[in-house]
Tab-separated table of C-alpha atoms and ligand atoms in Angstrom:
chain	number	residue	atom	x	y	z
K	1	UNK	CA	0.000	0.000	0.000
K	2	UNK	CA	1.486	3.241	-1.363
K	3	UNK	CA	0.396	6.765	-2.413
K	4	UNK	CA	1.914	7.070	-6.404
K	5	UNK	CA	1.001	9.529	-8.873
K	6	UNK	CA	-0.500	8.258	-11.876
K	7	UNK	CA	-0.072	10.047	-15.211
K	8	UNK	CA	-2.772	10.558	-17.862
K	9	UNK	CA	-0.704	11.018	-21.552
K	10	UNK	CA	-2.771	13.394	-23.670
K	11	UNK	CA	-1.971	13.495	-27.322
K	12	UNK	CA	0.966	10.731	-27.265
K	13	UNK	CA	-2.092	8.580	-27.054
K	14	UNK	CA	-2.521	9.353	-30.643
K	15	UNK	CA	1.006	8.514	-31.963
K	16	UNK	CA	0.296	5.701	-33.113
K	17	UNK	CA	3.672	3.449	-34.567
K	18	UNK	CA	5.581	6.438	-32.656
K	19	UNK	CA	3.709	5.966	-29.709
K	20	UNK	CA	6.610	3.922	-27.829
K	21	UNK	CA	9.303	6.598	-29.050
K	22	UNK	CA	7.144	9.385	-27.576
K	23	UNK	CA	6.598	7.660	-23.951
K	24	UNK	CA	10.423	6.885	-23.508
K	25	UNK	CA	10.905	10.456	-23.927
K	26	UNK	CA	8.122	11.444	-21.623
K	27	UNK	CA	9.557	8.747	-18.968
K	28	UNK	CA	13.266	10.367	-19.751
K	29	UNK	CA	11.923	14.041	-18.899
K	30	UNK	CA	9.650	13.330	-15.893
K	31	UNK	CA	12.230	11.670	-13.964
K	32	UNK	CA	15.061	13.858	-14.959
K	33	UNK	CA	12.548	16.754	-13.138
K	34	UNK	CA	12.081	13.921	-10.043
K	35	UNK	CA	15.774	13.157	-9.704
K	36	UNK	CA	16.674	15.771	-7.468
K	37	UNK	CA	13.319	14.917	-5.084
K	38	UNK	CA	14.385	11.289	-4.995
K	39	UNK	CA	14.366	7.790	-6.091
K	40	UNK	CA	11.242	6.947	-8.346
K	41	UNK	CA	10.210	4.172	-10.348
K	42	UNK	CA	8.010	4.749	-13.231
K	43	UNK	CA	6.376	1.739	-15.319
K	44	UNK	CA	3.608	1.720	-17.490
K	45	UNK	CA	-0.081	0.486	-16.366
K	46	UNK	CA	-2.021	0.326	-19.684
K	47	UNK	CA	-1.984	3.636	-20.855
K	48	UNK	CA	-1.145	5.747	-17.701
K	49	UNK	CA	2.112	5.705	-16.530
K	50	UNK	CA	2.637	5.299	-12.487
K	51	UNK	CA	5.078	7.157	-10.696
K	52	UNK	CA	6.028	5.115	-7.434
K	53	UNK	CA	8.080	6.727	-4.600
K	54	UNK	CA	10.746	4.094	-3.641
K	55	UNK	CA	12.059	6.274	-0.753
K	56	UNK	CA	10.547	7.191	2.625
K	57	UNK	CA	9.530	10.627	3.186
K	58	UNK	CA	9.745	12.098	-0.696
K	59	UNK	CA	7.544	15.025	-1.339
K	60	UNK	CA	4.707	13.974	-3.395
K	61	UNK	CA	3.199	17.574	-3.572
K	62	UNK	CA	6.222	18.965	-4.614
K	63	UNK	CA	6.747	15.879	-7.688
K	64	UNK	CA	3.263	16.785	-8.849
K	65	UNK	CA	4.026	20.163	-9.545
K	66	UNK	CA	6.824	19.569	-11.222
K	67	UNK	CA	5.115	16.848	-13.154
K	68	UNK	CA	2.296	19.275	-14.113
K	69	UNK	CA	5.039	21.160	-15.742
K	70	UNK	CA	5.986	17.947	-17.594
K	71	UNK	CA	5.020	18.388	-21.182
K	72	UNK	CA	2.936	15.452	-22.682
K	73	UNK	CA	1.199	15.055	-19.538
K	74	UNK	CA	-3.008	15.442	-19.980
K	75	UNK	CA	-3.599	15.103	-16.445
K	76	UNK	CA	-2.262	13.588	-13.351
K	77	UNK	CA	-3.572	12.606	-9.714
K	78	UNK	CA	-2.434	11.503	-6.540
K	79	UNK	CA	-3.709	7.825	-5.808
K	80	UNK	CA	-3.436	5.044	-3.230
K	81	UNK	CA	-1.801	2.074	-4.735
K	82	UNK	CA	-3.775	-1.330	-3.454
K	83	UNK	CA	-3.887	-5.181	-3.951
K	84	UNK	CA	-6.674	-5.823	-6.506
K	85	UNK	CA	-8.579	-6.936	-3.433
K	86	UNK	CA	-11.642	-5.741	-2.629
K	87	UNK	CA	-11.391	-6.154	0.986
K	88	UNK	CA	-8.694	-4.029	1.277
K	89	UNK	CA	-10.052	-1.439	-0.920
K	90	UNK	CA	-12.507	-1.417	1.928
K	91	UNK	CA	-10.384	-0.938	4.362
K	92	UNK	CA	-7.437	0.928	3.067
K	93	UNK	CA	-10.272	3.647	0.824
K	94	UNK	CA	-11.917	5.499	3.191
K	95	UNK	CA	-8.368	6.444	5.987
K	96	UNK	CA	-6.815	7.432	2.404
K	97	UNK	CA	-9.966	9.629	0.805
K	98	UNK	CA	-10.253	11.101	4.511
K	99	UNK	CA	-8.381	14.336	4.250
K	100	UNK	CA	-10.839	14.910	0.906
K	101	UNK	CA	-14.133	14.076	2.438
K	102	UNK	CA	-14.213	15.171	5.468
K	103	UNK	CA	-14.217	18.695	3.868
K	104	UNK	CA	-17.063	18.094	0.954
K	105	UNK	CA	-20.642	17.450	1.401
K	106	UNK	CA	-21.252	15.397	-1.635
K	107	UNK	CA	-19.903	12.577	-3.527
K	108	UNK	CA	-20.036	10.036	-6.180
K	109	UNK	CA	-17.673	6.790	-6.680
K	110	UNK	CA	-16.808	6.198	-10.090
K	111	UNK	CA	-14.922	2.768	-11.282
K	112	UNK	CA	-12.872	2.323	-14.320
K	113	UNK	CA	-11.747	-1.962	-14.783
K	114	UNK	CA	-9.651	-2.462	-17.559
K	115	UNK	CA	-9.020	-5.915	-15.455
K	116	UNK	CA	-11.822	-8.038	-16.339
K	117	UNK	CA	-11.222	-11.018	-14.484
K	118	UNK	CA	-12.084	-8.703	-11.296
K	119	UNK	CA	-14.920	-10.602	-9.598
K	120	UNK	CA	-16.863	-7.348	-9.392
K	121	UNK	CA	-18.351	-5.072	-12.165
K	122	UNK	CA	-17.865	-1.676	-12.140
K	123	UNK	CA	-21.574	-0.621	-11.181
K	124	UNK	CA	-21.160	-2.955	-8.170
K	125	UNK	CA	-17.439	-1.730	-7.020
K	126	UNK	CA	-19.485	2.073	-6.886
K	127	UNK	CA	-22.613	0.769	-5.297
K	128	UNK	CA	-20.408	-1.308	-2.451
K	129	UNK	CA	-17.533	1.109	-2.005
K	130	UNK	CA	-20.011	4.144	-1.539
K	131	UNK	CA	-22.071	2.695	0.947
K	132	UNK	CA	-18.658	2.214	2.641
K	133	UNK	CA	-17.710	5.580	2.380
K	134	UNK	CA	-21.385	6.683	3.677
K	135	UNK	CA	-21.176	4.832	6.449
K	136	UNK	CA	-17.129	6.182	7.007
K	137	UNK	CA	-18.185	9.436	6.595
K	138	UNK	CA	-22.143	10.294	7.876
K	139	UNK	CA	-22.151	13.366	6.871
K	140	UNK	CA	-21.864	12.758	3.081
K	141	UNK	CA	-24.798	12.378	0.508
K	142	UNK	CA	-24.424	10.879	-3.026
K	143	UNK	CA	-25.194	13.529	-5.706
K	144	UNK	CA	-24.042	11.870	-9.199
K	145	UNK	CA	-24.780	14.801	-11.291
K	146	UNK	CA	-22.816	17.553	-9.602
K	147	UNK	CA	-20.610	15.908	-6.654
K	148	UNK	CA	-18.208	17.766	-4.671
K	149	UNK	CA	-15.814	14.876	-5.713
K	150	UNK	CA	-15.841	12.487	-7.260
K	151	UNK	CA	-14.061	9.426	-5.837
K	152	UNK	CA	-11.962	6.453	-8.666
K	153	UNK	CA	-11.738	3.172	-8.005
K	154	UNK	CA	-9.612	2.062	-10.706
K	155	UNK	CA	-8.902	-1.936	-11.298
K	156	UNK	CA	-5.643	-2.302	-13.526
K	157	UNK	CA	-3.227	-4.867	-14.750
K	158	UNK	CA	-1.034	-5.313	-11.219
K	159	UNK	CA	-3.263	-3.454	-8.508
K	160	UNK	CA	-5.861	-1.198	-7.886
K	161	UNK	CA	-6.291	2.676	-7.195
K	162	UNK	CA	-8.338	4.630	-5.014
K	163	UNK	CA	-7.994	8.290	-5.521
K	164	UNK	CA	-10.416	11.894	-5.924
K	165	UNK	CA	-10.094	13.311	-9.113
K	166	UNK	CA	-7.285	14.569	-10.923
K	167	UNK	CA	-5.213	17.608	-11.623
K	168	UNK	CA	-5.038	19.521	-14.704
K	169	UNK	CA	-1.202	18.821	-16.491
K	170	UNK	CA	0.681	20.781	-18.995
K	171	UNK	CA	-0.684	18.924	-22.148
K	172	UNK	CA	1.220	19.256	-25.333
K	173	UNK	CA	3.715	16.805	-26.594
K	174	UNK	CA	7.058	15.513	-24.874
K	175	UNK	CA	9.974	18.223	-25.276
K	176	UNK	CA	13.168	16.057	-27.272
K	177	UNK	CA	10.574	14.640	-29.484
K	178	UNK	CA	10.458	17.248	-32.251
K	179	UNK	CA	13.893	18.170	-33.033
K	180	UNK	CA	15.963	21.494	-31.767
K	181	UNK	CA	15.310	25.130	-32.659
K	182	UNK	CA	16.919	28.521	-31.507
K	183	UNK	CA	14.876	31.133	-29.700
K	184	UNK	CA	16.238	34.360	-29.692
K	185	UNK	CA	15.449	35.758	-26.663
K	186	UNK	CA	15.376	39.370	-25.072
K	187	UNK	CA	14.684	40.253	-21.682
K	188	UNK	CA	10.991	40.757	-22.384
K	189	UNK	CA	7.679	39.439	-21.860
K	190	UNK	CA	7.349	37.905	-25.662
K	191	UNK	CA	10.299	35.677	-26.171
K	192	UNK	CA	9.527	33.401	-22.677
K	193	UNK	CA	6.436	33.045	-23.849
K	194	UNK	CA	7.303	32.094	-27.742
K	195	UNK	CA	10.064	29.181	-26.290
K	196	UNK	CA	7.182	27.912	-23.859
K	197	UNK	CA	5.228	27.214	-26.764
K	198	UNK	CA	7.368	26.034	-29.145
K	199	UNK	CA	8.555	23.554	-26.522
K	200	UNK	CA	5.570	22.622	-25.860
K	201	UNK	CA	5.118	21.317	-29.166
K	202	UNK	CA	7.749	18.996	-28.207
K	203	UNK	CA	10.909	21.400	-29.367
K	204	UNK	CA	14.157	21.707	-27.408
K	205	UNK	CA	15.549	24.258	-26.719
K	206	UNK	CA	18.446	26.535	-27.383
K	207	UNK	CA	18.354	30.345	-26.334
K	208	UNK	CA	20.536	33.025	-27.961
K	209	UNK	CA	20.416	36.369	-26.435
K	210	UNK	CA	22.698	39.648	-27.744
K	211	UNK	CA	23.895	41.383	-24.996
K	212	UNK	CA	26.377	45.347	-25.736
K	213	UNK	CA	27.773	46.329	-22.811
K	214	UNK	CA	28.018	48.805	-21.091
K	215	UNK	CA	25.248	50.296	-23.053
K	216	UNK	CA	23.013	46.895	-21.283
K	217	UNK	CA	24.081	45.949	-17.790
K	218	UNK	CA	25.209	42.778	-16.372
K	219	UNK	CA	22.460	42.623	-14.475
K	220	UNK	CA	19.942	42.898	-18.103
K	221	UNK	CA	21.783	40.217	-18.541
K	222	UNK	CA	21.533	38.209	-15.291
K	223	UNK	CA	17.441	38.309	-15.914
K	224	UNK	CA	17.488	36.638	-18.946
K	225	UNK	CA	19.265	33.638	-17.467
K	226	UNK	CA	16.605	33.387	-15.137
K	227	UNK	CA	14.037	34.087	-17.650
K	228	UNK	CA	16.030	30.404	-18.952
K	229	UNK	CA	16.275	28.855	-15.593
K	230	UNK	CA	12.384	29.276	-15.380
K	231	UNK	CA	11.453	28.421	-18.831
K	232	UNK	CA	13.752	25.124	-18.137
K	233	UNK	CA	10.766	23.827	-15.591
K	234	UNK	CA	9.054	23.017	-18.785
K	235	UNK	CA	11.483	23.187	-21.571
K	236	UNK	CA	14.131	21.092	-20.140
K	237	UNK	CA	18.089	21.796	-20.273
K	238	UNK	CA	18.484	25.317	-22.101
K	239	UNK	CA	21.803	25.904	-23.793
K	240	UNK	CA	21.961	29.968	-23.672
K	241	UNK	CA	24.255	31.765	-26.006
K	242	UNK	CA	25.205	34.806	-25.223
K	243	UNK	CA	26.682	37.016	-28.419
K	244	UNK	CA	28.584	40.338	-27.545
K	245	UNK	CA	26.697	42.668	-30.023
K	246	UNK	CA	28.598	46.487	-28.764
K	247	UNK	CA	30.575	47.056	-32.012
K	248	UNK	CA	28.198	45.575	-34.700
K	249	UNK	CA	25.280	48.205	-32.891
K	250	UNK	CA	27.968	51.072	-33.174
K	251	UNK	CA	28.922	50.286	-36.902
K	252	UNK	CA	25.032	50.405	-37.756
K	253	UNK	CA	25.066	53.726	-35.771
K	254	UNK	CA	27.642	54.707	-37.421
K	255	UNK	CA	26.876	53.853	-41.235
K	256	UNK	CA	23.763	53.245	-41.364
K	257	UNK	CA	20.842	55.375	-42.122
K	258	UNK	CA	18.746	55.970	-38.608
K	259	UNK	CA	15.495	55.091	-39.829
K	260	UNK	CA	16.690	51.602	-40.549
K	261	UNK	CA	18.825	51.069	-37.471
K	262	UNK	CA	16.826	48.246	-35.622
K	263	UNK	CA	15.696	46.434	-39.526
K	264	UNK	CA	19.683	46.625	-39.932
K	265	UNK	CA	20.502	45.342	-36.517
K	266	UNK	CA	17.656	42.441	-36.518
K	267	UNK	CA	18.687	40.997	-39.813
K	268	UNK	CA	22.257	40.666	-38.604
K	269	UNK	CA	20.855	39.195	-35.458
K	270	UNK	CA	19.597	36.573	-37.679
K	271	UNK	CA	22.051	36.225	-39.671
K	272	UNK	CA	24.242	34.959	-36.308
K	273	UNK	CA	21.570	33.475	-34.714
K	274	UNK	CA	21.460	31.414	-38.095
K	275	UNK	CA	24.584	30.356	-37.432
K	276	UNK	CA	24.877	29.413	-33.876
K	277	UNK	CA	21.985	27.507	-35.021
K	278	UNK	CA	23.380	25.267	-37.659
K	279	UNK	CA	26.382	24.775	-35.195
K	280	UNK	CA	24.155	23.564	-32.593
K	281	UNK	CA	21.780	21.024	-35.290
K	282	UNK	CA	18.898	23.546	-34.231
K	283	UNK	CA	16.451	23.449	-37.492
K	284	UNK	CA	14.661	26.557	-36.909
K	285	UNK	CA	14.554	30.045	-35.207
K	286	UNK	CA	12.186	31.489	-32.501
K	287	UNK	CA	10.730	34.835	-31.695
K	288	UNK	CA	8.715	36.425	-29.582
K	289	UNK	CA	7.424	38.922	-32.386
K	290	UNK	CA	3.670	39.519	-32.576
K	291	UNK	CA	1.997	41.209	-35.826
K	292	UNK	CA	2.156	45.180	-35.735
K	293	UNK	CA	2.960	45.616	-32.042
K	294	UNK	CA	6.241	48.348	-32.880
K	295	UNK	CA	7.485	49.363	-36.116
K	296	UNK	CA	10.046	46.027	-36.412
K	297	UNK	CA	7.042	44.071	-36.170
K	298	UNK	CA	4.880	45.370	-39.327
K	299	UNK	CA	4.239	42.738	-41.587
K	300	UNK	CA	6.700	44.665	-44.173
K	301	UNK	CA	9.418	44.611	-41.608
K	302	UNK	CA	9.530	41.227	-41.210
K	303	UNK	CA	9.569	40.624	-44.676
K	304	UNK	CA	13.060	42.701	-44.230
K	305	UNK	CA	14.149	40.696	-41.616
K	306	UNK	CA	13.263	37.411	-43.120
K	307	UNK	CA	15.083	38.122	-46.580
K	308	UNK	CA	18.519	37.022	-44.649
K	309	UNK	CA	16.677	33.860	-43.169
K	310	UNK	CA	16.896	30.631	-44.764
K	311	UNK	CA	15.999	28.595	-42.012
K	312	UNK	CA	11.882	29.136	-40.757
K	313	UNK	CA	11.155	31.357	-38.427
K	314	UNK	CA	8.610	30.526	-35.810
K	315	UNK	CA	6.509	33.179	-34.394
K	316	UNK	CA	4.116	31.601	-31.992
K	317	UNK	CA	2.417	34.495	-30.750
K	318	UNK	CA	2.360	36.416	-33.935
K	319	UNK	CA	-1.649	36.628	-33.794
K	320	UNK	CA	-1.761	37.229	-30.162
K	321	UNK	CA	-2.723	40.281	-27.714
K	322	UNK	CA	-0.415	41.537	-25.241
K	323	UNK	CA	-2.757	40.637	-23.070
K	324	UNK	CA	-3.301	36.835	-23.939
K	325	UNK	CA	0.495	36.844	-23.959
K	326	UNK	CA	0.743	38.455	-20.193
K	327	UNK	CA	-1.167	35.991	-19.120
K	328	UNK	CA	0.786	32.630	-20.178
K	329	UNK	CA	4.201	34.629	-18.750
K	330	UNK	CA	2.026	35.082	-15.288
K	331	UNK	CA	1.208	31.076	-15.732
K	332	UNK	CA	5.063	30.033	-16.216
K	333	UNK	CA	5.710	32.783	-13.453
K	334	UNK	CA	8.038	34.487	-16.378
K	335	UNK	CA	6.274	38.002	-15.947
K	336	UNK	CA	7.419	39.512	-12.658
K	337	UNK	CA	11.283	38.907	-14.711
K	338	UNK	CA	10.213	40.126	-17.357
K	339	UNK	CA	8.723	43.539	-16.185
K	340	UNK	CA	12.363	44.405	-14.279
K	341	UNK	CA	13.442	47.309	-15.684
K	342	UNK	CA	16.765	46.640	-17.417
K	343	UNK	CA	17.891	48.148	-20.409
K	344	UNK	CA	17.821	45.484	-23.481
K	345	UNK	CA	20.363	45.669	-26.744
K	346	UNK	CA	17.506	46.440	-28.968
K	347	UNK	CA	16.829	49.971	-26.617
K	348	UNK	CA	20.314	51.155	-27.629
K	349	UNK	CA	20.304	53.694	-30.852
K	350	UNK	CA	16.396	53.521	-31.150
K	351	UNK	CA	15.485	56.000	-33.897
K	352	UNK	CA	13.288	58.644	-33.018
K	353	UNK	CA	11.096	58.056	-36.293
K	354	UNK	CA	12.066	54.215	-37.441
K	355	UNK	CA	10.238	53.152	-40.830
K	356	UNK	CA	7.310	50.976	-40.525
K	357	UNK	CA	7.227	50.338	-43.707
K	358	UNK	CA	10.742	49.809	-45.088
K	359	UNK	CA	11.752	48.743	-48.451
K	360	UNK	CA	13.622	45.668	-48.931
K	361	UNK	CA	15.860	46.621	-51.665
K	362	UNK	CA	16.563	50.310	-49.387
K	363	UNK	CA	17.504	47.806	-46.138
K	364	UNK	CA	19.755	46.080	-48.237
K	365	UNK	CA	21.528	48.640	-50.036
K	366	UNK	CA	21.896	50.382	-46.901
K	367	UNK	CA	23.180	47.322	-45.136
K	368	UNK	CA	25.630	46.648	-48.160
K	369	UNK	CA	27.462	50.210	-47.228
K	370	UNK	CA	29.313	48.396	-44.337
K	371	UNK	CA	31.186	45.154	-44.421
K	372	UNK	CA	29.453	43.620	-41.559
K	373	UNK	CA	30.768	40.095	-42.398
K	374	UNK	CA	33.964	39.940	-40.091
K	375	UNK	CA	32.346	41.533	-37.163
K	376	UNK	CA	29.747	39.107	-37.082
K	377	UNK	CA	32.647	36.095	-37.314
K	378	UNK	CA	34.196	37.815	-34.204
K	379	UNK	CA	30.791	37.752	-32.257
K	380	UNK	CA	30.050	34.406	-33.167
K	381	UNK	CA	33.507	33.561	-32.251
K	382	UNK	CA	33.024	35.258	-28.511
K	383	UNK	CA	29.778	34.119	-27.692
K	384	UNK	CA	29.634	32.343	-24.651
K	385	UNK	CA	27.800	28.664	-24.394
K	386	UNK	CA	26.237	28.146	-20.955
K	387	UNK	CA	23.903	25.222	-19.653
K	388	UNK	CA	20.402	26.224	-17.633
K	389	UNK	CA	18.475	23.975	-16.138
K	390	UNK	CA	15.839	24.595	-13.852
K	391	UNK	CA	15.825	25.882	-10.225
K	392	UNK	CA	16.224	22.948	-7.976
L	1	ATP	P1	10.112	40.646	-26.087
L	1	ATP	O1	8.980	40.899	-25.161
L	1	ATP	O2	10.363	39.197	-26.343
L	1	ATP	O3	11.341	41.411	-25.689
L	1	ATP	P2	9.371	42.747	-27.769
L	1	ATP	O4	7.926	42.868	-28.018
L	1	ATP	O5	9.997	43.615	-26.768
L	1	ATP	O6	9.676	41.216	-27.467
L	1	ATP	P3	11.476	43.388	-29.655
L	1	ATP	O7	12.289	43.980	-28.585
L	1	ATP	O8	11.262	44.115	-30.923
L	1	ATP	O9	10.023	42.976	-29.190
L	1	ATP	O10	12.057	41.991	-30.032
L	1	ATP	C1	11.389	41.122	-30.906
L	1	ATP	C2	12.009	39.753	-30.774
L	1	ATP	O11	13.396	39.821	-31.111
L	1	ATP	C3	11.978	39.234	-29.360
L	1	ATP	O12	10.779	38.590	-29.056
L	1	ATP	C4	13.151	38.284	-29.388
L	1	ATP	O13	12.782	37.069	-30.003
L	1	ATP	C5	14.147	39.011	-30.270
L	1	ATP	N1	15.078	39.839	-29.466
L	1	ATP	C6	14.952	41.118	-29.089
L	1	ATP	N2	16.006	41.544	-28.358
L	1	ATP	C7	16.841	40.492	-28.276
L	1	ATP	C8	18.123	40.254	-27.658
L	1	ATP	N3	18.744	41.208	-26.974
L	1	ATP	N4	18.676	39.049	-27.800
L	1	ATP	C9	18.051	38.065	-28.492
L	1	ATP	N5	16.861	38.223	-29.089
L	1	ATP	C10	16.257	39.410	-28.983
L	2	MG	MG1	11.946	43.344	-26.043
């Protein structure tokens, strides 16, 4: 007799041939986020994976939430683990579901037997168990339509288990599964947000952040590698690159025309990013740019900045609101970061009037003035290649 967390798999259900693939890499990235809480075992109980402390005094509340953080995850729920004996079920149910009832009014039991060599049927484990739990627990009423909870017996391949309804997980697919990409990411709200949900999607992650000191600070710096180690509760292990971007921002200042300064400076930023990329096997890039929200987001400026691309560009929250944005970096507790005030690369040289509207063959000529070529091999050369995981 145990308390285990069992794991509902959302869309890896529908993998079909993959399906095994997927679940190893689900299994890989749920106990690389229970390693430091202690020793697990996790096996597979027809279609829900089970996630048995085999230590004394682990934190179970603490493992599920980090396992609703898990990506690939539908749903999840702390459950007693029994014999497949209804006797015990008996006995063992109502001191488990205790804590639970005691603090409802209303109840139904609901029984799921994917063993059918069980002596019971389903109706009957419901009918029996409740009246147990009625007479445990006088102060409960049935109400099947809208219970207060709603109690599982659940009848599987090795054992049974009792629990009260589960938790909400992090759905999407299992990070590792889908290949790398890049996300270029600033100190703001946007680009947390973008890797969440490329990630989510099943992506790993790489980070690349430009950084031109002493016009940004150390410390602008400092809050995008937490922005990383927070993102990492969900994305997994973040490789961060940090590219020194001073002297390619003070040759666009000083040859370029102002209007164009931050076109010029994001198409070079791809064009390095590209290339840290390809280094790394990363397939794509990531931003945190949404449609039309300041004048390097118009849909003609990203045309600009795309003409140096040749690698896809993911925009996840291109068609979303601030707003809907806010409130996924409030969810993955990115936004109180993200609103510190620190000075980011792309706030140093802002034009006063910057085009909205530029002209691709204009941004190029005026990039073509300057030989940009071995500045960017010297940043690429001195960026730095860190590891971020998540905040034990
Ligand atoms: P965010 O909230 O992500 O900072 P933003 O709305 O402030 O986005 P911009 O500052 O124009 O928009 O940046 C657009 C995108 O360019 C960002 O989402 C990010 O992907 C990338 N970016 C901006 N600054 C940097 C930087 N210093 N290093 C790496 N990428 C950056
Ligand atoms: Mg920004």
């Amino acid at each position: 007799m145990k308390e285990i967390v069992l794991i509902k798999n959302g869309e890896i259900a529908l993998k079909g041939l993959n399906r095994r693939s997927f679940e190893d890499q689900l299994i890989r990235n749920m106990k690389r986020r229970l390693q430091p809480l202690g020793h697990f075992k996790i096996h597979n109980a027809q279609s829900t994976l089970c996630v048995e402390p085999l230590e004394e005094g682990i934190d179970l509340d603490e493992a599920v939430c980090r396992l609703q953080k898990v990506f690939g995850i539908a749903a999840l729920c702390r459950a007693l683990s029994v014999p497949k004996d209804f006797a015990v079920i008996k006995q063992e149910g109502p001191r488990y579901l205790a804590g639970i009832l005691n603090n409802v009014r209303t109840f139904k039991v609901e029984a799921k037997r994917s063993d059918k060599s069980f002596p019971m049927k389903s109706p009957e484990i419901c009918r029996e168990f409740g009246g147990v739990l009625l007479e445990a627990f006088p102060h409960l009423r049935v109400d099947v339509r809208h219970p207060d909870v709603t109690v599982m017996v659940e009848i599987r391949d090795f054992n049974a288990y009792i629990h009260a309804g589960s938790l909400p997980g992090a759905g999407g697919i299992p990070v590792g599964t889908g290949g790398k990409a890049l996300l270029l990411i600033s100190g703001g709200i946007d680009s947390p947000v973008a890797g969440y949900m490329m990630s989510k999607r099943g992506l790993s992650l790489h980070a690349v952040h430009f950084v031109s000191p002493p016009y940004t600070s150390g410390r602008a710096r400092e809050k995008v590698e937490t922005l990383c180690e927070k993102m990492a509760a969900y994305c997994g292990t973040i490789t961060f690159h940090c590219v020194p971007f001073t002297e390619i921002q003070e040759a666009i200042r000083d040859h370029c025309p102002e209007e164009l300064f931050t076109i010029i400076m994001r198409r070079l930023m791809m064009k390095i990013a590209q290339r840290i990329a390809a280094e790394e096997g990363a397939l794509a890039l990531v931003t945190g740019e949404s449609m039309g929200q300041v004048a390097s987001q118009t849909l003609s400026a990203i045309v600009c900045t795309d003409d140096v691309c040749e690698m896809p560009v993911l925009r996840p929250v291109i068609g979303m609101d601030k707003g809907e944005i806010v409130a996924i970096a409030r969810k993955i507790d990115t936004f109180e970061t993200s609103i510190l005030p620190y000075e980011d690369c792309c706030t140093v040289f802002t034009p006063k009037h910057p085009r909205t509207r530029p002209k691709l063959e204009a941004v190029r000529a005026a990039e073509a003035q300057f030989d940009f070529a071995p500045m960017l091999e010297e940043a690429i050369r001195n960026t730095e290649r860190l590891i971020k995981e998540a905040e034990e």
